[in-house]
CSV table of C-alpha atoms in Angstrom, one decimal:
chain,number,residue,atom,x,y,z
I,18,UNK,CA,10.2,-11.5,24.5
I,19,UNK,CA,12.1,-8.3,24.7
I,20,UNK,CA,10.1,-5.5,23.0
I,21,UNK,CA,12.1,-3.5,20.5
I,22,UNK,CA,11.7,0.3,20.3
I,23,UNK,CA,8.9,0.2,17.7
I,24,UNK,CA,6.9,-2.3,19.6
I,25,UNK,CA,7.4,-0.3,22.7
I,26,UNK,CA,6.2,2.8,20.9
I,27,UNK,CA,3.2,0.9,19.5
I,28,UNK,CA,2.3,-0.3,23.0
I,29,UNK,CA,2.6,3.1,24.6
I,30,UNK,CA,0.4,4.7,21.9
I,31,UNK,CA,-2.1,1.8,22.2
I,32,UNK,CA,-2.5,2.4,26.0
I,33,UNK,CA,-3.1,6.1,25.4
I,34,UNK,CA,-5.5,5.4,22.5
I,35,UNK,CA,-7.6,3.0,24.6
I,36,UNK,CA,-7.7,5.5,27.5
I,37,UNK,CA,-8.9,8.2,25.2
I,38,UNK,CA,-11.4,5.9,23.5
I,39,UNK,CA,-12.8,4.9,26.9
I,40,UNK,CA,-13.2,8.6,27.7
I,41,UNK,CA,-15.0,9.2,24.4
I,42,UNK,CA,-12.2,11.6,23.4
I,43,UNK,CA,-11.9,11.9,19.5
I,44,UNK,CA,-8.1,12.3,19.9
I,45,UNK,CA,-8.1,8.6,20.3
I,46,UNK,CA,-8.9,8.3,16.6
I,47,UNK,CA,-6.0,10.6,15.8
I,48,UNK,CA,-3.6,8.4,17.7
I,49,UNK,CA,-5.1,5.4,16.0
I,50,UNK,CA,-4.2,6.9,12.6
I,51,UNK,CA,-0.7,7.6,13.8
I,52,UNK,CA,-0.3,4.0,14.8
I,53,UNK,CA,-0.8,2.6,11.3
I,54,UNK,CA,2.7,3.3,10.0
I,55,UNK,CA,4.3,1.9,13.1
I,56,UNK,CA,2.2,-1.2,13.0
I,57,UNK,CA,3.2,-1.8,9.3
I,58,UNK,CA,6.9,-2.0,10.4
I,59,UNK,CA,6.4,-4.5,13.2
I,60,UNK,CA,7.8,-8.0,12.7
I,61,UNK,CA,5.7,-11.1,12.5
I,62,UNK,CA,7.0,-12.0,16.0
I,63,UNK,CA,5.7,-8.7,17.3
I,64,UNK,CA,2.4,-9.2,15.7
I,65,UNK,CA,2.1,-12.7,17.0
I,66,UNK,CA,2.8,-11.4,20.5
I,67,UNK,CA,0.0,-8.8,20.1
I,68,UNK,CA,-2.4,-11.5,18.9
I,69,UNK,CA,-1.5,-13.7,21.8
I,70,UNK,CA,-3.2,-11.4,24.3
I,71,UNK,CA,-6.5,-12.6,25.6
I,72,UNK,CA,-9.3,-11.2,27.7
I,73,UNK,CA,-10.6,-7.7,28.1
I,74,UNK,CA,-8.4,-5.1,26.6
I,75,UNK,CA,-8.2,-3.3,29.9
I,76,UNK,CA,-6.3,-6.3,31.3
I,77,UNK,CA,-3.6,-6.3,28.6
I,78,UNK,CA,-3.5,-3.0,26.7
I,79,UNK,CA,0.0,-1.6,26.3
I,80,UNK,CA,1.6,-5.0,27.2
I,81,UNK,CA,2.6,-8.2,25.6
I,82,UNK,CA,2.7,-11.7,27.2
I,83,UNK,CA,6.0,-12.7,28.8
I,84,UNK,CA,7.7,-15.6,27.1
I,85,UNK,CA,8.2,-18.7,29.3
I,86,UNK,CA,12.0,-19.0,29.6
I,87,UNK,CA,11.9,-22.2,31.7
I,88,UNK,CA,13.1,-24.4,28.9
I,89,UNK,CA,15.9,-22.1,27.9
I,90,UNK,CA,17.1,-22.0,31.5
I,91,UNK,CA,17.0,-25.8,31.7
I,92,UNK,CA,19.1,-26.1,28.6
I,93,UNK,CA,21.6,-23.5,29.8
I,94,UNK,CA,21.9,-25.4,33.1
I,95,UNK,CA,22.5,-28.7,31.3
I,96,UNK,CA,25.4,-27.1,29.3
I,97,UNK,CA,26.8,-25.7,32.5
I,98,UNK,CA,26.7,-29.0,34.4
I,99,UNK,CA,28.3,-30.8,31.4
I,100,UNK,CA,31.2,-28.3,31.3
X,1,UNK,CA,-31.2,-5.6,-2.5
X,2,UNK,CA,-33.8,-3.4,-0.8
X,3,UNK,CA,-32.5,-0.2,0.7
X,4,UNK,CA,-33.3,-1.0,4.3
X,5,UNK,CA,-32.2,-4.6,4.3
X,6,UNK,CA,-29.3,-5.6,6.4
X,7,UNK,CA,-26.1,-6.5,4.7
X,8,UNK,CA,-25.4,-10.2,4.3
X,9,UNK,CA,-22.9,-11.8,6.7
X,10,UNK,CA,-19.9,-13.2,5.0
X,11,UNK,CA,-17.8,-15.7,6.0
X,12,UNK,CA,-15.8,-16.7,3.0
X,13,UNK,CA,-15.6,-17.0,-0.7
X,14,UNK,CA,-15.4,-20.3,-2.5
X,15,UNK,CA,-14.7,-20.6,-6.2
X,16,UNK,CA,-16.1,-17.1,-6.8
X,17,UNK,CA,-19.3,-17.6,-4.9
X,18,UNK,CA,-20.1,-16.3,-1.5
X,19,UNK,CA,-20.6,-18.7,1.3
X,20,UNK,CA,-22.2,-17.9,4.6
X,21,UNK,CA,-21.2,-19.0,8.1
X,22,UNK,CA,-18.2,-18.5,10.3
X,23,UNK,CA,-15.2,-16.4,9.3
X,24,UNK,CA,-12.9,-19.0,7.9
X,25,UNK,CA,-11.5,-20.4,4.7
X,26,UNK,CA,-11.6,-16.9,3.2
X,27,UNK,CA,-10.1,-17.0,-0.3
X,28,UNK,CA,-7.3,-14.7,-1.6
X,29,UNK,CA,-9.8,-12.6,-3.5
X,30,UNK,CA,-11.3,-11.0,-0.4
X,31,UNK,CA,-10.3,-7.7,1.2
X,32,UNK,CA,-11.3,-6.6,4.7
X,33,UNK,CA,-11.7,-3.2,6.5
X,34,UNK,CA,-12.9,-2.2,9.9
X,35,UNK,CA,-15.6,0.5,9.5
X,36,UNK,CA,-18.3,2.2,11.5
X,37,UNK,CA,-21.7,0.9,10.3
X,38,UNK,CA,-24.5,3.4,9.4
X,39,UNK,CA,-28.0,3.0,10.7
X,40,UNK,CA,-28.8,0.4,8.1
X,41,UNK,CA,-25.8,-1.7,8.8
X,42,UNK,CA,-23.8,-0.6,5.7
X,43,UNK,CA,-20.3,0.9,6.1
X,44,UNK,CA,-20.4,4.6,6.7
X,45,UNK,CA,-19.0,6.7,3.9
X,46,UNK,CA,-16.7,9.7,4.1
X,47,UNK,CA,-13.0,10.8,4.2
X,48,UNK,CA,-12.1,8.9,7.4
X,49,UNK,CA,-10.0,5.9,8.2
X,50,UNK,CA,-13.0,4.3,10.0
X,51,UNK,CA,-15.3,4.8,7.0
X,52,UNK,CA,-15.5,3.9,3.4
X,53,UNK,CA,-13.4,6.7,1.9
X,54,UNK,CA,-10.0,8.2,1.6
X,55,UNK,CA,-8.2,11.2,3.1
X,56,UNK,CA,-6.2,13.7,1.0
X,57,UNK,CA,-3.0,12.4,2.7
X,58,UNK,CA,-3.5,8.9,1.3
X,59,UNK,CA,-2.1,9.7,-2.1
X,60,UNK,CA,1.6,10.1,-2.9
X,61,UNK,CA,0.9,12.1,-6.1
X,62,UNK,CA,2.2,15.7,-6.1
X,63,UNK,CA,-1.1,17.1,-7.4
X,64,UNK,CA,-3.3,15.3,-4.9
X,65,UNK,CA,-5.0,13.1,-7.4
X,66,UNK,CA,-5.5,9.3,-7.0
X,67,UNK,CA,-4.7,6.7,-9.6
X,68,UNK,CA,-2.9,3.4,-10.2
X,69,UNK,CA,0.2,3.3,-7.9
X,70,UNK,CA,-0.6,6.4,-5.9
X,71,UNK,CA,-1.9,4.7,-2.8
X,72,UNK,CA,-5.4,5.1,-1.4
X,73,UNK,CA,-7.8,3.6,1.0
X,74,UNK,CA,-6.3,0.7,3.0
X,75,UNK,CA,-7.6,-2.8,3.2
X,76,UNK,CA,-6.3,-6.0,4.6
X,77,UNK,CA,-6.0,-9.0,2.2
X,78,UNK,CA,-7.2,-12.6,2.8
X,79,UNK,CA,-8.3,-12.5,6.4
X,80,UNK,CA,-10.0,-10.2,8.9
X,81,UNK,CA,-7.1,-11.1,11.3
X,82,UNK,CA,-4.7,-9.2,9.0
X,83,UNK,CA,-6.5,-5.9,10.1
X,84,UNK,CA,-4.3,-4.1,12.6
X,85,UNK,CA,-5.1,-4.9,16.2
X,86,UNK,CA,-5.8,-1.2,17.0
X,87,UNK,CA,-8.5,-1.2,14.3
X,88,UNK,CA,-10.1,-4.6,14.9
X,89,UNK,CA,-13.2,-4.2,17.1
X,90,UNK,CA,-12.3,-5.1,20.7
X,91,UNK,CA,-14.9,-7.9,20.8
X,92,UNK,CA,-13.0,-9.9,18.2
X,93,UNK,CA,-10.5,-10.9,20.8
X,94,UNK,CA,-6.9,-11.9,20.1
X,95,UNK,CA,-5.4,-8.6,21.2
X,96,UNK,CA,-7.9,-6.5,19.4
X,97,UNK,CA,-8.1,-3.0,20.8
X,98,UNK,CA,-10.2,-1.1,18.2
X,99,UNK,CA,-13.5,0.7,18.7
X,100,UNK,CA,-16.2,-1.7,19.8
X,101,UNK,CA,-18.8,0.2,17.7
X,102,UNK,CA,-17.1,-0.8,14.4
X,103,UNK,CA,-17.7,-3.8,12.3
X,104,UNK,CA,-15.4,-5.7,9.9
X,105,UNK,CA,-16.6,-5.7,6.3
X,106,UNK,CA,-15.3,-7.6,3.4
X,107,UNK,CA,-15.5,-7.2,-0.4
X,108,UNK,CA,-14.5,-9.2,-3.4
X,109,UNK,CA,-12.2,-8.1,-6.2
X,110,UNK,CA,-14.9,-8.2,-8.9
X,111,UNK,CA,-17.2,-5.8,-7.0
X,112,UNK,CA,-14.3,-3.3,-6.8
X,113,UNK,CA,-13.6,-3.7,-10.5
X,114,UNK,CA,-17.2,-2.8,-11.3
X,115,UNK,CA,-16.5,0.6,-9.7
X,116,UNK,CA,-13.3,1.0,-11.7
X,117,UNK,CA,-11.2,0.3,-8.6
X,118,UNK,CA,-8.4,-2.2,-8.2
X,119,UNK,CA,-6.5,-3.6,-5.3
X,120,UNK,CA,-2.7,-3.2,-5.2
X,121,UNK,CA,-0.8,-5.2,-2.6
X,122,UNK,CA,1.5,-3.0,-0.5
X,123,UNK,CA,5.0,-4.0,-1.8
X,124,UNK,CA,6.4,-3.5,1.7
X,125,UNK,CA,3.7,-5.6,3.4
X,126,UNK,CA,1.9,-7.7,0.8
X,127,UNK,CA,0.6,-10.2,3.3
X,128,UNK,CA,-1.3,-7.8,5.5
X,129,UNK,CA,-1.8,-4.5,3.7
X,130,UNK,CA,-3.2,-3.4,0.3
X,131,UNK,CA,-4.5,-0.2,-1.4
X,132,UNK,CA,-7.7,0.2,-3.2
X,133,UNK,CA,-6.8,2.5,-6.1
X,134,UNK,CA,-8.8,3.9,-9.0
X,135,UNK,CA,-7.8,2.4,-12.4
X,136,UNK,CA,-7.5,5.9,-13.9
X,137,UNK,CA,-6.3,9.2,-12.5
X,138,UNK,CA,-9.1,11.0,-10.7
X,139,UNK,CA,-9.6,13.7,-8.1
X,140,UNK,CA,-10.2,13.0,-4.4
X,141,UNK,CA,-13.9,13.8,-4.7
X,142,UNK,CA,-14.3,11.5,-7.6
X,143,UNK,CA,-12.3,8.8,-5.8
X,144,UNK,CA,-14.5,9.1,-2.7
X,145,UNK,CA,-17.6,9.0,-4.8
X,146,UNK,CA,-16.3,5.8,-6.5
X,147,UNK,CA,-15.6,4.2,-3.1
X,148,UNK,CA,-19.0,5.2,-1.8
X,149,UNK,CA,-20.6,3.5,-4.8
X,150,UNK,CA,-19.4,0.2,-3.5
X,151,UNK,CA,-21.1,0.6,-0.2
X,152,UNK,CA,-23.8,-2.0,-0.8
X,153,UNK,CA,-21.3,-4.6,-1.9
X,154,UNK,CA,-19.5,-4.7,1.4
X,155,UNK,CA,-20.6,-7.6,3.6
X,156,UNK,CA,-20.3,-7.9,7.3
X,157,UNK,CA,-17.7,-10.4,8.4
X,158,UNK,CA,-17.8,-9.5,12.1
X,159,UNK,CA,-19.8,-9.5,14.4
X,160,UNK,CA,-21.3,-12.7,13.4
X,161,UNK,CA,-24.3,-12.9,15.7
X,162,UNK,CA,-26.4,-10.0,14.3
X,163,UNK,CA,-27.8,-11.7,11.2
């Protein structure tokens, strides 16, 4: 899925927050507090994408899973071949 | 409950009674918050978003008091999964990136009412955000004292393997 500006901002702050948390820097908590109002404006689709991440946070922090576009591509190709 | 005993682990409410087990089938009367536990396993208290307490910035009243409709300490209704990913302890999985020292605690409506507190769902995000507000207008200090008085009523919902 294409991330909108708010989700991109959330992901950028999330990466910085986790880096600071890992370094034991209390500024990580300040960033966390700033993320609340952004999180509250995210769409359900955005939240589902954040929830779909698995594994250790170091492997996914600041990113969301790419959506599989194979089916969409196949449908588009079918329309093209029918035209 | 004895002072040094560990909080009970919740896993859901059924017909007004607590049930114990896995986090599932949580009724609509439960509210959850990720907080740092104290040395006895209760939520720490104080004016901090990772503790049981409110900050001066969490009211929208002009005089800094807290009351019905002013806003207050945030909780997540119905499910621990409605807590923001950046506040859910990392070990919970599903994209959680919050502090791994924190635990998720839950409380029932009735236990908040006993401390003259009430939950108001956030009209902008009723499904995933709510405010715990005092039922009458009080100062920040009184509000934080009231929240702290509920400390022993919060029950651990996560982690589940420390009981």
